[in-house]
Amino acid sequence: MIQPRTLKGFRDHLPAQALARERVLDVARRVYRSYGFAPIDTPALEYLEVLTGKGSEETDKQLYRFTDHGGREVGMRFDLTVPFARFAAQHVNDLGLPFKRYHMATVWRGENTQRGRYREFMQCDFDTIGTTSGVADLEMVLVVHDLLAAIGVERFTIRINDRRVLAGVLARLDLSDRSTGVLRSLDKLAKAGPEAVAAELAAQGVTADAVAALLEMARLEGPAADVLARLESLVGDAAIGVTGVAALREIVAGAAAAGVPAERLVLDPSIARGLDYYTGIVLESFLDDLPSLGSVCSGGRY
């Protein structure tokens, strides 16, 4: 007798839940298309070399990987961004640039399951490639805002930062050679707390003064103008940091001009994003009434 059961970290979706999910996906499609994004699809399986070394050491560990019947080393996609990079490199001559795509599909991660995190789940991605314009960064913020509002969420906050600001601060602290580890530690601040992050930074050889400066930066809060002024002081004359602060200032001004309420967009220097491929603006969004869920929509320039 076979006992009917599902694997740990995987779920069945009964009709009520499946219908609710389809409604959200329909809203997402409508919002993405309203901004000119076109749909694509990619295979669930990729060559292993395509997937490894692109996100972080942690995502490499979480990959479902195996040798297929043809002796090829393959893996199941852990997100939709890395397959899109392969897709774009392979089809760029047919697509033309800039190219705006959305992709809603299942991904798999062999991580320890916990509340709200599963080994199989759906992502709803949108990306613009082939442009360095800050307009694309602003549009990313606006799409996230309009999507959450269209779903019916009334109280939410989009928290933004720029990896170039962090890079500028690290340069001034002479920590550029340890940026990957330092940023991953800072990204844990909200969950682990300052003491745990400080201990982790110290274990990486970061001095006590540098740890204090990093935590001071990460905990900056207040009106956008005040935070930007403080960040300008922290990055000093580090060119990459100056560029990052300027980009954040443009995002804040552009979002206000587009009608995004000021309380929904917050500058948060602690936002680093744990994946290695981010290079510019990064964001995470939170439901004000359900903060324990963590970020419900996140991303950035890569």
Coordinates of N, CA and C in Angstrom, one line a residue, residues 32-115:
Y32 N 2.6 44.1 -16.2 CA 3.8 44.0 -17.0 C 3.6 44.4 -18.4
R33 N 2.5 44.0 -19.1 CA 2.2 44.4 -20.4 C 1.9 45.9 -20.6
S34 N 1.4 46.5 -19.6 CA 1.1 47.9 -19.6 C 2.4 48.7 -19.7
Y35 N 3.5 48.1 -19.2 CA 4.8 48.8 -19.3 C 5.6 48.3 -20.5
G36 N 5.0 47.5 -21.4 CA 5.7 47.1 -22.6 C 6.6 45.9 -22.4
F37 N 6.4 45.1 -21.4 CA 7.1 43.8 -21.2 C 6.5 42.7 -22.0
A38 N 7.3 41.9 -22.7 CA 6.7 40.8 -23.5 C 7.1 39.4 -22.8
P39 N 6.2 38.4 -23.0 CA 6.4 37.1 -22.3 C 7.5 36.3 -23.0
I40 N 8.2 35.5 -22.2 CA 9.1 34.5 -22.8 C 9.0 33.2 -21.9
D41 N 9.6 32.1 -22.3 CA 9.7 30.9 -21.5 C 11.0 30.3 -21.7
T42 N 11.5 29.6 -20.7 CA 12.8 28.8 -20.9 C 12.6 27.5 -20.2
P43 N 13.5 26.5 -20.5 CA 13.3 25.1 -20.0 C 13.6 25.1 -18.5
A44 N 13.0 24.1 -17.8 CA 13.2 23.9 -16.4 C 14.7 23.5 -16.1
L45 N 15.2 22.7 -17.1 CA 16.6 22.2 -17.0 C 17.6 23.0 -17.8
E46 N 18.7 23.3 -17.2 CA 19.8 24.0 -18.0 C 21.1 23.1 -17.8
Y47 N 22.1 23.3 -18.7 CA 23.4 22.8 -18.4 C 23.9 23.3 -17.1
L48 N 24.5 22.5 -16.3 CA 24.9 22.8 -15.0 C 25.9 24.0 -15.0
E49 N 26.7 24.1 -16.0 CA 27.7 25.2 -16.1 C 27.0 26.5 -16.3
V50 N 25.8 26.5 -16.8 CA 25.0 27.8 -17.0 C 24.6 28.3 -15.6
L51 N 24.2 27.4 -14.7 CA 23.6 27.8 -13.5 C 24.6 28.1 -12.3
T52 N 25.7 27.3 -12.3 CA 26.6 27.4 -11.2 C 27.5 28.7 -11.3
G53 N 27.8 29.2 -10.1 CA 28.7 30.4 -10.0 C 28.0 31.7 -10.4
K54 N 26.7 31.7 -10.5 CA 26.0 32.9 -11.0 C 25.3 33.7 -9.9
G55 N 24.8 32.9 -8.8 CA 24.1 33.6 -7.8 C 24.9 33.8 -6.5
S56 N 25.3 32.7 -5.9 CA 26.1 32.7 -4.7 C 26.5 31.3 -4.4
E57 N 27.4 31.2 -3.4 CA 27.8 29.8 -3.0 C 26.6 29.1 -2.4
E58 N 25.7 29.8 -1.8 CA 24.5 29.2 -1.2 C 23.6 28.7 -2.2
T59 N 23.4 29.5 -3.3 CA 22.5 29.0 -4.3 C 23.1 27.8 -5.1
D60 N 24.4 27.7 -5.2 CA 25.0 26.6 -5.8 C 24.8 25.3 -5.0
K61 N 24.8 25.5 -3.7 CA 24.5 24.3 -2.8 C 23.1 23.9 -2.9
Q62 N 22.2 24.8 -3.2 CA 20.7 24.5 -3.2 C 20.3 23.9 -4.6
L63 N 21.1 23.9 -5.6 CA 20.7 23.4 -6.9 C 20.4 21.9 -6.9
Y64 N 19.2 21.6 -7.5 CA 18.9 20.2 -7.8 C 19.7 19.9 -9.1
R65 N 20.7 19.0 -9.0 CA 21.5 18.7 -10.1 C 21.7 17.2 -10.3
F66 N 21.9 16.7 -11.5 CA 22.1 15.3 -11.7 C 22.7 15.1 -13.1
T67 N 23.1 13.9 -13.4 CA 23.6 13.5 -14.7 C 22.4 12.9 -15.5
D68 N 22.1 13.5 -16.7 CA 20.9 13.0 -17.4 C 21.3 11.7 -18.2
H69 N 20.3 11.2 -18.9 CA 20.6 9.9 -19.6 C 21.6 10.0 -20.7
G70 N 21.9 11.2 -21.2 CA 23.0 11.4 -22.2 C 24.3 11.7 -21.6
G71 N 24.4 11.6 -20.2 CA 25.7 11.8 -19.6 C 26.0 13.3 -19.4
R72 N 25.0 14.2 -19.5 CA 25.2 15.6 -19.4 C 25.0 16.0 -17.9
E73 N 25.8 16.9 -17.4 CA 25.6 17.5 -16.1 C 24.6 18.6 -16.2
V74 N 23.4 18.4 -15.6 CA 22.3 19.4 -15.7 C 21.8 19.8 -14.3
G75 N 21.1 20.9 -14.3 CA 20.5 21.4 -13.0 C 19.1 22.0 -13.3
M76 N 18.3 22.0 -12.3 CA 17.0 22.7 -12.4 C 17.1 24.1 -11.9
R77 N 16.5 25.0 -12.7 CA 16.7 26.5 -12.4 C 16.3 26.8 -11.0
F78 N 17.2 27.6 -10.4 CA 16.9 28.1 -9.0 C 16.3 29.5 -9.0
D79 N 16.3 30.2 -10.2 CA 15.6 31.4 -10.3 C 15.4 31.6 -11.8
L80 N 14.8 32.7 -12.2 CA 14.5 33.0 -13.7 C 15.5 33.9 -14.3
T81 N 16.4 34.5 -13.4 CA 17.3 35.5 -13.9 C 18.5 34.9 -14.7
V82 N 19.1 33.9 -14.1 CA 20.2 33.2 -14.7 C 19.8 32.6 -16.1
P83 N 18.7 31.8 -16.1 CA 18.3 31.3 -17.4 C 18.0 32.5 -18.4
F84 N 17.5 33.6 -18.0 CA 17.3 34.7 -18.9 C 18.6 35.3 -19.4
A85 N 19.7 35.3 -18.6 CA 21.0 35.7 -19.1 C 21.4 34.8 -20.2
R86 N 21.3 33.5 -20.1 CA 21.6 32.6 -21.1 C 20.7 32.8 -22.4
F87 N 19.4 32.9 -22.1 CA 18.5 33.2 -23.2 C 18.8 34.4 -24.0
A88 N 19.2 35.5 -23.3 CA 19.5 36.8 -24.0 C 20.8 36.6 -24.8
A89 N 21.8 36.0 -24.2 CA 23.1 35.8 -25.0 C 22.9 34.9 -26.2
Q90 N 21.9 34.0 -26.1 CA 21.7 33.1 -27.2 C 20.8 33.7 -28.3
H91 N 19.9 34.6 -28.0 CA 18.9 35.1 -28.9 C 19.0 36.6 -29.2
V92 N 20.0 37.3 -28.7 CA 20.1 38.7 -28.7 C 19.9 39.3 -30.1
N93 N 20.5 38.6 -31.1 CA 20.4 39.0 -32.5 C 18.9 39.0 -33.0
D94 N 18.1 38.2 -32.5 CA 16.7 38.1 -32.9 C 15.8 39.0 -32.1
L95 N 16.3 39.4 -30.9 CA 15.4 40.2 -30.0 C 15.6 41.7 -30.3
G96 N 16.8 42.2 -30.5 CA 17.0 43.6 -30.5 C 17.1 44.2 -29.1
L97 N 17.7 45.3 -29.0 CA 17.9 45.9 -27.7 C 17.5 47.4 -27.7
P98 N 17.0 47.9 -26.6 CA 16.7 47.2 -25.4 C 15.5 46.2 -25.5
F99 N 15.5 45.2 -24.6 CA 14.5 44.2 -24.7 C 13.9 44.1 -23.3
K100 N 12.6 44.1 -23.2 CA 11.9 44.0 -22.0 C 11.1 42.7 -21.9
R101 N 11.3 41.9 -20.9 CA 10.6 40.6 -20.9 C 10.0 40.4 -19.5
Y102 N 8.9 39.6 -19.5 CA 8.5 39.0 -18.2 C 8.4 37.5 -18.3
H103 N 8.5 36.8 -17.2 CA 8.5 35.4 -17.2 C 8.0 34.9 -15.9
M104 N 6.9 34.1 -15.9 CA 6.3 33.6 -14.7 C 6.3 32.1 -14.7
A105 N 7.1 31.5 -13.9 CA 7.3 30.0 -14.0 C 7.8 29.5 -12.6
T106 N 7.9 28.2 -12.5 CA 8.3 27.5 -11.3 C 9.8 27.4 -11.3
V107 N 10.4 27.5 -10.1 CA 11.8 27.3 -9.8 C 11.9 26.4 -8.6
W108 N 13.2 25.9 -8.4 CA 13.4 24.9 -7.4 C 14.7 25.2 -6.6
R109 N 14.6 25.1 -5.3 CA 15.8 25.3 -4.5 C 15.8 24.2 -3.3
G110 N 16.8 23.5 -3.2 CA 16.9 22.5 -2.2 C 17.4 23.0 -0.9
E111 N 16.6 24.0 -0.3 CA 17.0 24.6 0.9 C 16.2 24.1 2.1
N112 N 16.6 24.4 3.3 CA 15.8 24.0 4.5 C 14.5 24.7 4.5
T113 N 13.4 24.0 4.5 CA 12.1 24.7 4.5 C 11.8 25.4 5.8
Q114 N 11.1 26.5 5.7 CA 10.6 27.2 6.8 C 9.4 28.0 6.4
R115 N 8.8 28.7 7.4 CA 7.5 29.3 7.1 C 7.6 30.3 5.9

